């Protein structure tokens, strides 16, 4: 499968595009696989978010990172040829995988304050791929994007409310732009640019999880950059 010219145009204009059912065949198997891996115990780089909210269920089921370094199925999913081809198309260059993550987001878990990924990963260009492994709607803390925000450069960061966000920094949203929550089904995939503001709110349900597989790619000719003062998460006063 390759992306259509319309999907590529949508990505260029809005900074994101959803491709339905791209991972539909694997989604259930991926949940089972990662639940099993999680149950094995701690993995390198686990994060339940800021420690000022010890009751956040994310601490019991922390986010996993860079599983492709120690988990063969992750390497296969993250380098699925049609996925990489789609990222190549959006980058207009050869995609290079630099990060994988698995968010479990159990019932009651905090979300992640709205941000640009390049406020964390200072390489350009950068693309995020967000694979919904199960139904993701408002009540479970669906993915939220700010379409068009990628056209505003790297934005200022300010402290986020860690009562609702497991990270401590958020972007200032440019005037005139609005956030949009994305209803997604198991296997739907969101491609989003490194400067597209995105994030999520808390999972307010008592019994539903919101598990997501996330990959980040840079182009083969991407360059590292130094963020201007006030535009990187490290420039926000740390929360424990
Ligand atoms: O899934 C979420 O809640 C946010 C994900 C995110 O911010 C990211 O993939 O960079």
PDB file of N, CA and C in Angstrom, residues 81-179:
ATOM      1  N   UNK A  81       7.495  -3.045   5.570  1.00  0.00           N
ATOM      2  CA  UNK A  81       7.871  -2.310   4.360  1.00  0.00           C
ATOM      3  C   UNK A  81       6.846  -1.264   3.906  1.00  0.00           C
ATOM      4  N   UNK A  82       5.539  -1.581   3.984  1.00  0.00           N
ATOM      5  CA  UNK A  82       4.583  -0.566   3.510  1.00  0.00           C
ATOM      6  C   UNK A  82       4.469   0.615   4.472  1.00  0.00           C
ATOM      7  N   UNK A  83       4.777   0.390   5.742  1.00  0.00           N
ATOM      8  CA  UNK A  83       4.787   1.505   6.699  1.00  0.00           C
ATOM      9  C   UNK A  83       5.962   2.433   6.381  1.00  0.00           C
ATOM     10  N   UNK A  84       7.123   1.831   6.196  1.00  0.00           N
ATOM     11  CA  UNK A  84       8.314   2.636   5.915  1.00  0.00           C
ATOM     12  C   UNK A  84       8.155   3.370   4.574  1.00  0.00           C
ATOM     13  N   UNK A  85       7.530   2.704   3.604  1.00  0.00           N
ATOM     14  CA  UNK A  85       7.300   3.370   2.310  1.00  0.00           C
ATOM     15  C   UNK A  85       6.406   4.594   2.489  1.00  0.00           C
ATOM     16  N   UNK A  86       5.375   4.458   3.327  1.00  0.00           N
ATOM     17  CA  UNK A  86       4.481   5.601   3.562  1.00  0.00           C
ATOM     18  C   UNK A  86       5.260   6.754   4.205  1.00  0.00           C
ATOM     19  N   UNK A  87       6.144   6.432   5.159  1.00  0.00           N
ATOM     20  CA  UNK A  87       6.933   7.495   5.801  1.00  0.00           C
ATOM     21  C   UNK A  87       7.910   8.111   4.792  1.00  0.00           C
ATOM     22  N   UNK A  88       8.508   7.259   3.951  1.00  0.00           N
ATOM     23  CA  UNK A  88       9.389   7.773   2.875  1.00  0.00           C
ATOM     24  C   UNK A  88       8.627   8.798   2.033  1.00  0.00           C
ATOM     25  N   UNK A  89       7.387   8.447   1.680  1.00  0.00           N
ATOM     26  CA  UNK A  89       6.592   9.338   0.834  1.00  0.00           C
ATOM     27  C   UNK A  89       6.392  10.697   1.505  1.00  0.00           C
ATOM     28  N   UNK A  90       6.072  10.661   2.812  1.00  0.00           N
ATOM     29  CA  UNK A  90       5.795  11.914   3.523  1.00  0.00           C
ATOM     30  C   UNK A  90       7.066  12.737   3.731  1.00  0.00           C
ATOM     31  N   UNK A  91       8.190  12.048   3.914  1.00  0.00           N
ATOM     32  CA  UNK A  91       9.460  12.750   4.104  1.00  0.00           C
ATOM     33  C   UNK A  91      10.055  13.192   2.769  1.00  0.00           C
ATOM     34  N   UNK A  92       9.675  12.499   1.694  1.00  0.00           N
ATOM     35  CA  UNK A  92      10.330  12.740   0.408  1.00  0.00           C
ATOM     36  C   UNK A  92      11.768  12.298   0.456  1.00  0.00           C
ATOM     37  N   UNK A  93      12.070  11.322   1.284  1.00  0.00           N
ATOM     38  CA  UNK A  93      13.443  10.849   1.500  1.00  0.00           C
ATOM     39  C   UNK A  93      13.338   9.494   2.189  1.00  0.00           C
ATOM     40  N   UNK A  94      14.471   8.851   2.348  1.00  0.00           N
ATOM     41  CA  UNK A  94      14.477   7.541   3.011  1.00  0.00           C
ATOM     42  C   UNK A  94      14.281   7.697   4.522  1.00  0.00           C
ATOM     43  N   UNK A  95      13.317   6.938   5.074  1.00  0.00           N
ATOM     44  CA  UNK A  95      13.026   7.026   6.507  1.00  0.00           C
ATOM     45  C   UNK A  95      13.999   6.184   7.323  1.00  0.00           C
ATOM     46  N   UNK A  96      14.409   6.715   8.468  1.00  0.00           N
ATOM     47  CA  UNK A  96      15.281   5.983   9.390  1.00  0.00           C
ATOM     48  C   UNK A  96      14.576   5.931  10.748  1.00  0.00           C
ATOM     49  N   UNK A  97      14.350   4.725  11.257  1.00  0.00           N
ATOM     50  CA  UNK A  97      13.680   4.553  12.547  1.00  0.00           C
ATOM     51  C   UNK A  97      14.592   5.021  13.671  1.00  0.00           C
ATOM     52  N   UNK A  98      14.067   5.918  14.547  1.00  0.00           N
ATOM     53  CA  UNK A  98      14.921   6.341  15.679  1.00  0.00           C
ATOM     54  C   UNK A  98      14.310   6.042  17.037  1.00  0.00           C
ATOM     55  N   UNK A  99      13.009   5.748  17.087  1.00  0.00           N
ATOM     56  CA  UNK A  99      12.403   5.516  18.414  1.00  0.00           C
ATOM     57  C   UNK A  99      11.127   4.689  18.283  1.00  0.00           C
ATOM     58  N   UNK A 100      10.900   3.796  19.252  1.00  0.00           N
ATOM     59  CA  UNK A 100       9.603   3.114  19.356  1.00  0.00           C
ATOM     60  C   UNK A 100       9.123   3.271  20.800  1.00  0.00           C
ATOM     61  N   UNK A 101       7.791   3.290  20.965  1.00  0.00           N
ATOM     62  CA  UNK A 101       7.223   3.395  22.315  1.00  0.00           C
ATOM     63  C   UNK A 101       5.910   2.626  22.363  1.00  0.00           C
ATOM     64  N   UNK A 102       5.542   2.220  23.572  1.00  0.00           N
ATOM     65  CA  UNK A 102       4.237   1.590  23.782  1.00  0.00           C
ATOM     66  C   UNK A 102       3.582   2.273  24.970  1.00  0.00           C
ATOM     67  N   UNK A 103       2.477   2.954  24.722  1.00  0.00           N
ATOM     68  CA  UNK A 103       1.712   3.582  25.805  1.00  0.00           C
ATOM     69  C   UNK A 103       0.581   2.621  26.176  1.00  0.00           C
ATOM     70  N   UNK A 104       0.475   2.303  27.469  1.00  0.00           N
ATOM     71  CA  UNK A 104      -0.586   1.395  27.916  1.00  0.00           C
ATOM     72  C   UNK A 104      -1.842   2.171  28.310  1.00  0.00           C
ATOM     73  N   UNK A 105      -1.662   3.299  28.915  1.00  0.00           N
ATOM     74  CA  UNK A 105      -2.753   4.189  29.355  1.00  0.00           C
ATOM     75  C   UNK A 105      -3.934   3.424  29.965  1.00  0.00           C
ATOM     76  N   UNK A 106      -3.721   2.828  31.116  1.00  0.00           N
ATOM     77  CA  UNK A 106      -4.808   2.063  31.754  1.00  0.00           C
ATOM     78  C   UNK A 106      -5.908   2.992  32.266  1.00  0.00           C
ATOM     79  N   UNK A 107      -7.045   2.427  32.693  1.00  0.00           N
ATOM     80  CA  UNK A 107      -8.142   3.247  33.221  1.00  0.00           C
ATOM     81  C   UNK A 107      -7.632   4.205  34.300  1.00  0.00           C
ATOM     82  N   UNK A 108      -8.040   5.462  34.212  1.00  0.00           N
ATOM     83  CA  UNK A 108      -7.658   6.462  35.215  1.00  0.00           C
ATOM     84  C   UNK A 108      -6.306   7.110  34.983  1.00  0.00           C
ATOM     85  N   UNK A 109      -5.556   6.697  33.955  1.00  0.00           N
ATOM     86  CA  UNK A 109      -4.202   7.226  33.732  1.00  0.00           C
ATOM     87  C   UNK A 109      -4.231   8.670  33.239  1.00  0.00           C
ATOM     88  N   UNK A 110      -3.176   9.404  33.622  1.00  0.00           N
ATOM     89  CA  UNK A 110      -3.011  10.760  33.098  1.00  0.00           C
ATOM     90  C   UNK A 110      -2.683  10.710  31.595  1.00  0.00           C
ATOM     91  N   UNK A 111      -2.918  11.828  30.911  1.00  0.00           N
ATOM     92  CA  UNK A 111      -2.542  11.953  29.503  1.00  0.00           C
ATOM     93  C   UNK A 111      -1.182  12.636  29.375  1.00  0.00           C
ATOM     94  N   UNK A 112      -0.913  13.148  28.175  1.00  0.00           N
ATOM     95  CA  UNK A 112       0.362  13.834  27.910  1.00  0.00           C
ATOM     96  C   UNK A 112       0.051  15.220  27.345  1.00  0.00           C
ATOM     97  N   UNK A 113       0.511  16.251  28.059  1.00  0.00           N
ATOM     98  CA  UNK A 113       0.195  17.634  27.661  1.00  0.00           C
ATOM     99  C   UNK A 113       0.567  17.894  26.198  1.00  0.00           C
ATOM    100  N   UNK A 114      -0.183  18.799  25.568  1.00  0.00           N
ATOM    101  CA  UNK A 114       0.019  19.085  24.142  1.00  0.00           C
ATOM    102  C   UNK A 114       1.424  19.657  23.895  1.00  0.00           C
ATOM    103  N   UNK A 115       2.101  19.092  22.896  1.00  0.00           N
ATOM    104  CA  UNK A 115       3.503  19.464  22.642  1.00  0.00           C
ATOM    105  C   UNK A 115       3.856  19.194  21.188  1.00  0.00           C
ATOM    106  N   UNK A 116       5.031  19.648  20.785  1.00  0.00           N
ATOM    107  CA  UNK A 116       5.604  19.294  19.483  1.00  0.00           C
ATOM    108  C   UNK A 116       6.733  18.293  19.765  1.00  0.00           C
ATOM    109  N   UNK A 117       6.831  17.241  18.988  1.00  0.00           N
ATOM    110  CA  UNK A 117       7.871  16.243  19.272  1.00  0.00           C
ATOM    111  C   UNK A 117       9.277  16.820  19.133  1.00  0.00           C
ATOM    112  N   UNK A 118       9.427  17.843  18.288  1.00  0.00           N
ATOM    113  CA  UNK A 118      10.762  18.432  18.135  1.00  0.00           C
ATOM    114  C   UNK A 118      11.159  19.291  19.336  1.00  0.00           C
ATOM    115  N   UNK A 119      10.239  19.438  20.310  1.00  0.00           N
ATOM    116  CA  UNK A 119      10.635  20.046  21.581  1.00  0.00           C
ATOM    117  C   UNK A 119      11.373  19.016  22.445  1.00  0.00           C
ATOM    118  N   UNK A 120      11.318  17.741  22.005  1.00  0.00           N
ATOM    119  CA  UNK A 120      12.047  16.664  22.684  1.00  0.00           C
ATOM    120  C   UNK A 120      13.180  16.131  21.806  1.00  0.00           C
ATOM    121  N   UNK A 121      12.829  15.843  20.535  1.00  0.00           N
ATOM    122  CA  UNK A 121      13.791  15.234  19.613  1.00  0.00           C
ATOM    123  C   UNK A 121      14.218  16.321  18.634  1.00  0.00           C
ATOM    124  N   UNK A 122      15.439  16.837  18.804  1.00  0.00           N
ATOM    125  CA  UNK A 122      15.850  18.008  18.039  1.00  0.00           C
ATOM    126  C   UNK A 122      16.556  17.596  16.745  1.00  0.00           C
ATOM    127  N   UNK A 123      15.791  16.932  15.884  1.00  0.00           N
ATOM    128  CA  UNK A 123      16.280  16.513  14.570  1.00  0.00           C
ATOM    129  C   UNK A 123      15.185  16.870  13.570  1.00  0.00           C
ATOM    130  N   UNK A 124      15.579  17.353  12.405  1.00  0.00           N
ATOM    131  CA  UNK A 124      14.602  17.779  11.405  1.00  0.00           C
ATOM    132  C   UNK A 124      14.989  17.251  10.023  1.00  0.00           C
ATOM    133  N   UNK A 125      14.031  16.685   9.236  1.00  0.00           N
ATOM    134  CA  UNK A 125      12.633  16.463   9.580  1.00  0.00           C
ATOM    135  C   UNK A 125      12.423  15.208  10.428  1.00  0.00           C
ATOM    136  N   UNK A 126      11.257  15.176  11.086  1.00  0.00           N
ATOM    137  CA  UNK A 126      10.894  14.095  12.010  1.00  0.00           C
ATOM    138  C   UNK A 126       9.410  13.783  11.783  1.00  0.00           C
ATOM    139  N   UNK A 127       9.084  12.493  11.817  1.00  0.00           N
ATOM    140  CA  UNK A 127       7.673  12.083  11.670  1.00  0.00           C
ATOM    141  C   UNK A 127       7.322  11.090  12.772  1.00  0.00           C
ATOM    142  N   UNK A 128       6.143  11.267  13.346  1.00  0.00           N
ATOM    143  CA  UNK A 128       5.624  10.312  14.324  1.00  0.00           C
ATOM    144  C   UNK A 128       4.543   9.449  13.673  1.00  0.00           C
ATOM    145  N   UNK A 129       4.524   8.191  14.068  1.00  0.00           N
ATOM    146  CA  UNK A 129       3.504   7.255  13.575  1.00  0.00           C
ATOM    147  C   UNK A 129       2.814   6.673  14.811  1.00  0.00           C
ATOM    148  N   UNK A 130       1.527   6.906  14.933  1.00  0.00           N
ATOM    149  CA  UNK A 130       0.775   6.562  16.155  1.00  0.00           C
ATOM    150  C   UNK A 130      -0.239   5.495  15.763  1.00  0.00           C
ATOM    151  N   UNK A 131      -0.003   4.271  16.226  1.00  0.00           N
ATOM    152  CA  UNK A 131      -0.850   3.142  15.823  1.00  0.00           C
ATOM    153  C   UNK A 131      -1.830   2.838  16.952  1.00  0.00           C
ATOM    154  N   UNK A 132      -3.098   3.053  16.696  1.00  0.00           N
ATOM    155  CA  UNK A 132      -4.124   2.789  17.700  1.00  0.00           C
ATOM    156  C   UNK A 132      -4.354   1.274  17.762  1.00  0.00           C
ATOM    157  N   UNK A 133      -4.090   0.683  18.919  1.00  0.00           N
ATOM    158  CA  UNK A 133      -4.218  -0.779  19.006  1.00  0.00           C
ATOM    159  C   UNK A 133      -5.618  -1.212  19.416  1.00  0.00           C
ATOM    160  N   UNK A 134      -6.429  -0.220  19.817  1.00  0.00           N
ATOM    161  CA  UNK A 134      -7.829  -0.511  20.181  1.00  0.00           C
ATOM    162  C   UNK A 134      -8.614   0.777  20.005  1.00  0.00           C
ATOM    163  N   UNK A 135      -9.920   0.680  20.197  1.00  0.00           N
ATOM    164  CA  UNK A 135     -10.772   1.863  20.003  1.00  0.00           C
ATOM    165  C   UNK A 135     -10.273   2.996  20.907  1.00  0.00           C
ATOM    166  N   UNK A 136     -10.127   4.176  20.312  1.00  0.00           N
ATOM    167  CA  UNK A 136      -9.612   5.318  21.060  1.00  0.00           C
ATOM    168  C   UNK A 136     -10.553   6.493  20.844  1.00  0.00           C
ATOM    169  N   UNK A 137     -11.272   6.875  21.896  1.00  0.00           N
ATOM    170  CA  UNK A 137     -12.220   7.980  21.790  1.00  0.00           C
ATOM    171  C   UNK A 137     -11.975   8.946  22.946  1.00  0.00           C
ATOM    172  N   UNK A 138     -12.834   9.935  23.065  1.00  0.00           N
ATOM    173  CA  UNK A 138     -12.613  10.994  24.051  1.00  0.00           C
ATOM    174  C   UNK A 138     -12.463  10.444  25.477  1.00  0.00           C
ATOM    175  N   UNK A 139     -13.315   9.473  25.833  1.00  0.00           N
ATOM    176  CA  UNK A 139     -13.340   9.038  27.232  1.00  0.00           C
ATOM    177  C   UNK A 139     -12.062   8.298  27.658  1.00  0.00           C
ATOM    178  N   UNK A 140     -11.358   7.690  26.718  1.00  0.00           N
ATOM    179  CA  UNK A 140     -10.107   7.009  27.095  1.00  0.00           C
ATOM    180  C   UNK A 140      -8.875   7.909  26.929  1.00  0.00           C
ATOM    181  N   UNK A 141      -9.109   9.166  26.519  1.00  0.00           N
ATOM    182  CA  UNK A 141      -7.979  10.066  26.330  1.00  0.00           C
ATOM    183  C   UNK A 141      -7.361   9.855  24.963  1.00  0.00           C
ATOM    184  N   UNK A 142      -8.186  10.058  23.959  1.00  0.00           N
ATOM    185  CA  UNK A 142      -7.773   9.873  22.564  1.00  0.00           C
ATOM    186  C   UNK A 142      -6.628  10.826  22.190  1.00  0.00           C
ATOM    187  N   UNK A 143      -6.017  10.573  21.041  1.00  0.00           N
ATOM    188  CA  UNK A 143      -4.993  11.485  20.516  1.00  0.00           C
ATOM    189  C   UNK A 143      -5.694  12.782  20.096  1.00  0.00           C
ATOM    190  N   UNK A 144      -5.061  13.899  20.460  1.00  0.00           N
ATOM    191  CA  UNK A 144      -5.565  15.236  20.119  1.00  0.00           C
ATOM    192  C   UNK A 144      -4.490  15.917  19.280  1.00  0.00           C
ATOM    193  N   UNK A 145      -4.884  16.543  18.174  1.00  0.00           N
ATOM    194  CA  UNK A 145      -3.907  17.256  17.340  1.00  0.00           C
ATOM    195  C   UNK A 145      -4.375  18.693  17.120  1.00  0.00           C
ATOM    196  N   UNK A 146      -3.423  19.552  16.777  1.00  0.00           N
ATOM    197  CA  UNK A 146      -3.768  20.929  16.396  1.00  0.00           C
ATOM    198  C   UNK A 146      -3.375  21.078  14.928  1.00  0.00           C
ATOM    199  N   UNK A 147      -4.347  20.868  14.009  1.00  0.00           N
ATOM    200  CA  UNK A 147      -4.021  20.921  12.586  1.00  0.00           C
ATOM    201  C   UNK A 147      -3.463  22.290  12.201  1.00  0.00           C
ATOM    202  N   UNK A 148      -2.434  22.273  11.376  1.00  0.00           N
ATOM    203  CA  UNK A 148      -1.833  23.517  10.887  1.00  0.00           C
ATOM    204  C   UNK A 148      -0.721  24.044  11.793  1.00  0.00           C
ATOM    205  N   UNK A 149      -0.593  23.487  13.003  1.00  0.00           N
ATOM    206  CA  UNK A 149       0.402  24.017  13.943  1.00  0.00           C
ATOM    207  C   UNK A 149       1.834  23.777  13.465  1.00  0.00           C
ATOM    208  N   UNK A 150       2.019  22.797  12.577  1.00  0.00           N
ATOM    209  CA  UNK A 150       3.377  22.500  12.087  1.00  0.00           C
ATOM    210  C   UNK A 150       3.926  23.641  11.233  1.00  0.00           C
ATOM    211  N   UNK A 151       3.040  24.566  10.831  1.00  0.00           N
ATOM    212  CA  UNK A 151       3.507  25.670   9.987  1.00  0.00           C
ATOM    213  C   UNK A 151       3.963  26.871  10.801  1.00  0.00           C
ATOM    214  N   UNK A 152       4.021  26.723  12.131  1.00  0.00           N
ATOM    215  CA  UNK A 152       4.344  27.855  13.005  1.00  0.00           C
ATOM    216  C   UNK A 152       5.715  27.743  13.655  1.00  0.00           C
ATOM    217  N   UNK A 153       6.555  26.868  13.136  1.00  0.00           N
ATOM    218  CA  UNK A 153       7.895  26.724  13.694  1.00  0.00           C
ATOM    219  C   UNK A 153       7.877  26.071  15.062  1.00  0.00           C
ATOM    220  N   UNK A 154       9.030  26.096  15.719  1.00  0.00           N
ATOM    221  CA  UNK A 154       9.118  25.522  17.060  1.00  0.00           C
ATOM    222  C   UNK A 154       8.564  26.558  18.040  1.00  0.00           C
ATOM    223  N   UNK A 155       7.562  26.138  18.824  1.00  0.00           N
ATOM    224  CA  UNK A 155       6.800  27.085  19.645  1.00  0.00           C
ATOM    225  C   UNK A 155       7.329  27.149  21.076  1.00  0.00           C
ATOM    226  N   UNK A 156       6.899  28.169  21.771  1.00  0.00           N
ATOM    227  CA  UNK A 156       7.308  28.307  23.173  1.00  0.00           C
ATOM    228  C   UNK A 156       6.710  27.209  24.032  1.00  0.00           C
ATOM    229  N   UNK A 157       7.432  26.808  25.066  1.00  0.00           N
ATOM    230  CA  UNK A 157       6.910  25.822  26.028  1.00  0.00           C
ATOM    231  C   UNK A 157       6.676  26.491  27.379  1.00  0.00           C
ATOM    232  N   UNK A 158       5.694  25.972  28.091  1.00  0.00           N
ATOM    233  CA  UNK A 158       5.409  26.450  29.442  1.00  0.00           C
ATOM    234  C   UNK A 158       5.127  25.232  30.318  1.00  0.00           C
ATOM    235  N   UNK A 159       5.057  25.444  31.627  1.00  0.00           N
ATOM    236  CA  UNK A 159       4.799  24.324  32.543  1.00  0.00           C
ATOM    237  C   UNK A 159       3.392  23.778  32.309  1.00  0.00           C
ATOM    238  N   UNK A 160       3.271  22.447  32.345  1.00  0.00           N
ATOM    239  CA  UNK A 160       1.959  21.799  32.192  1.00  0.00           C
ATOM    240  C   UNK A 160       1.434  21.414  33.575  1.00  0.00           C
ATOM    241  N   UNK A 161       0.156  21.131  33.652  1.00  0.00           N
ATOM    242  CA  UNK A 161      -0.479  20.714  34.905  1.00  0.00           C
ATOM    243  C   UNK A 161      -0.258  19.207  35.074  1.00  0.00           C
ATOM    244  N   UNK A 162       0.628  18.842  35.988  1.00  0.00           N
ATOM    245  CA  UNK A 162       0.964  17.421  36.129  1.00  0.00           C
ATOM    246  C   UNK A 162      -0.111  16.632  36.894  1.00  0.00           C
ATOM    247  N   UNK A 163      -1.186  17.300  37.272  1.00  0.00           N
ATOM    248  CA  UNK A 163      -2.325  16.544  37.823  1.00  0.00           C
ATOM    249  C   UNK A 163      -3.025  15.792  36.692  1.00  0.00           C
ATOM    250  N   UNK A 164      -2.907  16.322  35.465  1.00  0.00           N
ATOM    251  CA  UNK A 164      -3.577  15.670  34.326  1.00  0.00           C
ATOM    252  C   UNK A 164      -2.603  15.198  33.247  1.00  0.00           C
ATOM    253  N   UNK A 165      -1.340  15.637  33.340  1.00  0.00           N
ATOM    254  CA  UNK A 165      -0.338  15.254  32.325  1.00  0.00           C
ATOM    255  C   UNK A 165       0.846  14.562  32.987  1.00  0.00           C
ATOM    256  N   UNK A 166       1.300  13.458  32.390  1.00  0.00           N
ATOM    257  CA  UNK A 166       2.450  12.776  32.984  1.00  0.00           C
ATOM    258  C   UNK A 166       3.776  13.419  32.580  1.00  0.00           C
ATOM    259  N   UNK A 167       3.703  14.404  31.675  1.00  0.00           N
ATOM    260  CA  UNK A 167       4.887  15.203  31.349  1.00  0.00           C
ATOM    261  C   UNK A 167       4.669  16.616  31.891  1.00  0.00           C
ATOM    262  N   UNK A 168       5.760  17.375  32.022  1.00  0.00           N
ATOM    263  CA  UNK A 168       5.639  18.645  32.739  1.00  0.00           C
ATOM    264  C   UNK A 168       5.694  19.889  31.856  1.00  0.00           C
ATOM    265  N   UNK A 169       5.655  19.704  30.520  1.00  0.00           N
ATOM    266  CA  UNK A 169       5.766  20.869  29.633  1.00  0.00           C
ATOM    267  C   UNK A 169       4.700  20.814  28.553  1.00  0.00           C
ATOM    268  N   UNK A 170       4.267  21.990  28.111  1.00  0.00           N
ATOM    269  CA  UNK A 170       3.283  22.033  27.022  1.00  0.00           C
ATOM    270  C   UNK A 170       3.578  23.208  26.095  1.00  0.00           C
ATOM    271  N   UNK A 171       3.053  23.096  24.874  1.00  0.00           N
ATOM    272  CA  UNK A 171       3.250  24.149  23.864  1.00  0.00           C
ATOM    273  C   UNK A 171       2.234  25.262  24.037  1.00  0.00           C
ATOM    274  N   UNK A 172       2.642  26.454  23.673  1.00  0.00           N
ATOM    275  CA  UNK A 172       1.680  27.550  23.547  1.00  0.00           C
ATOM    276  C   UNK A 172       1.031  27.415  22.164  1.00  0.00           C
ATOM    277  N   UNK A 173      -0.282  27.280  22.139  1.00  0.00           N
ATOM    278  CA  UNK A 173      -0.972  27.071  20.859  1.00  0.00           C
ATOM    279  C   UNK A 173      -1.126  28.408  20.133  1.00  0.00           C
ATOM    280  N   UNK A 174      -0.694  28.477  18.857  1.00  0.00           N
ATOM    281  CA  UNK A 174      -0.806  29.738  18.115  1.00  0.00           C
ATOM    282  C   UNK A 174      -2.272  30.192  18.011  1.00  0.00           C
ATOM    283  N   UNK A 175      -2.453  31.495  18.074  1.00  0.00           N
ATOM    284  CA  UNK A 175      -3.812  32.047  18.013  1.00  0.00           C
ATOM    285  C   UNK A 175      -4.525  31.635  16.731  1.00  0.00           C
ATOM    286  N   UNK A 176      -5.791  31.319  16.827  1.00  0.00           N
ATOM    287  CA  UNK A 176      -6.577  30.975  15.641  1.00  0.00           C
ATOM    288  C   UNK A 176      -6.604  29.491  15.346  1.00  0.00           C
ATOM    289  N   UNK A 177      -5.729  28.731  16.013  1.00  0.00           N
ATOM    290  CA  UNK A 177      -5.714  27.275  15.780  1.00  0.00           C
ATOM    291  C   UNK A 177      -6.484  26.562  16.894  1.00  0.00           C
ATOM    292  N   UNK A 178      -7.054  25.414  16.549  1.00  0.00           N
ATOM    293  CA  UNK A 178      -7.851  24.687  17.543  1.00  0.00           C
ATOM    294  C   UNK A 178      -7.487  23.221  17.604  1.00  0.00           C
ATOM    295  N   UNK A 179      -7.607  22.654  18.786  1.00  0.00           N
ATOM    296  CA  UNK A 179      -7.315  21.223  18.924  1.00  0.00           C
ATOM    297  C   UNK A 179      -8.513  20.394  18.476  1.00  0.00           C
TER     298      UNK A 179
END
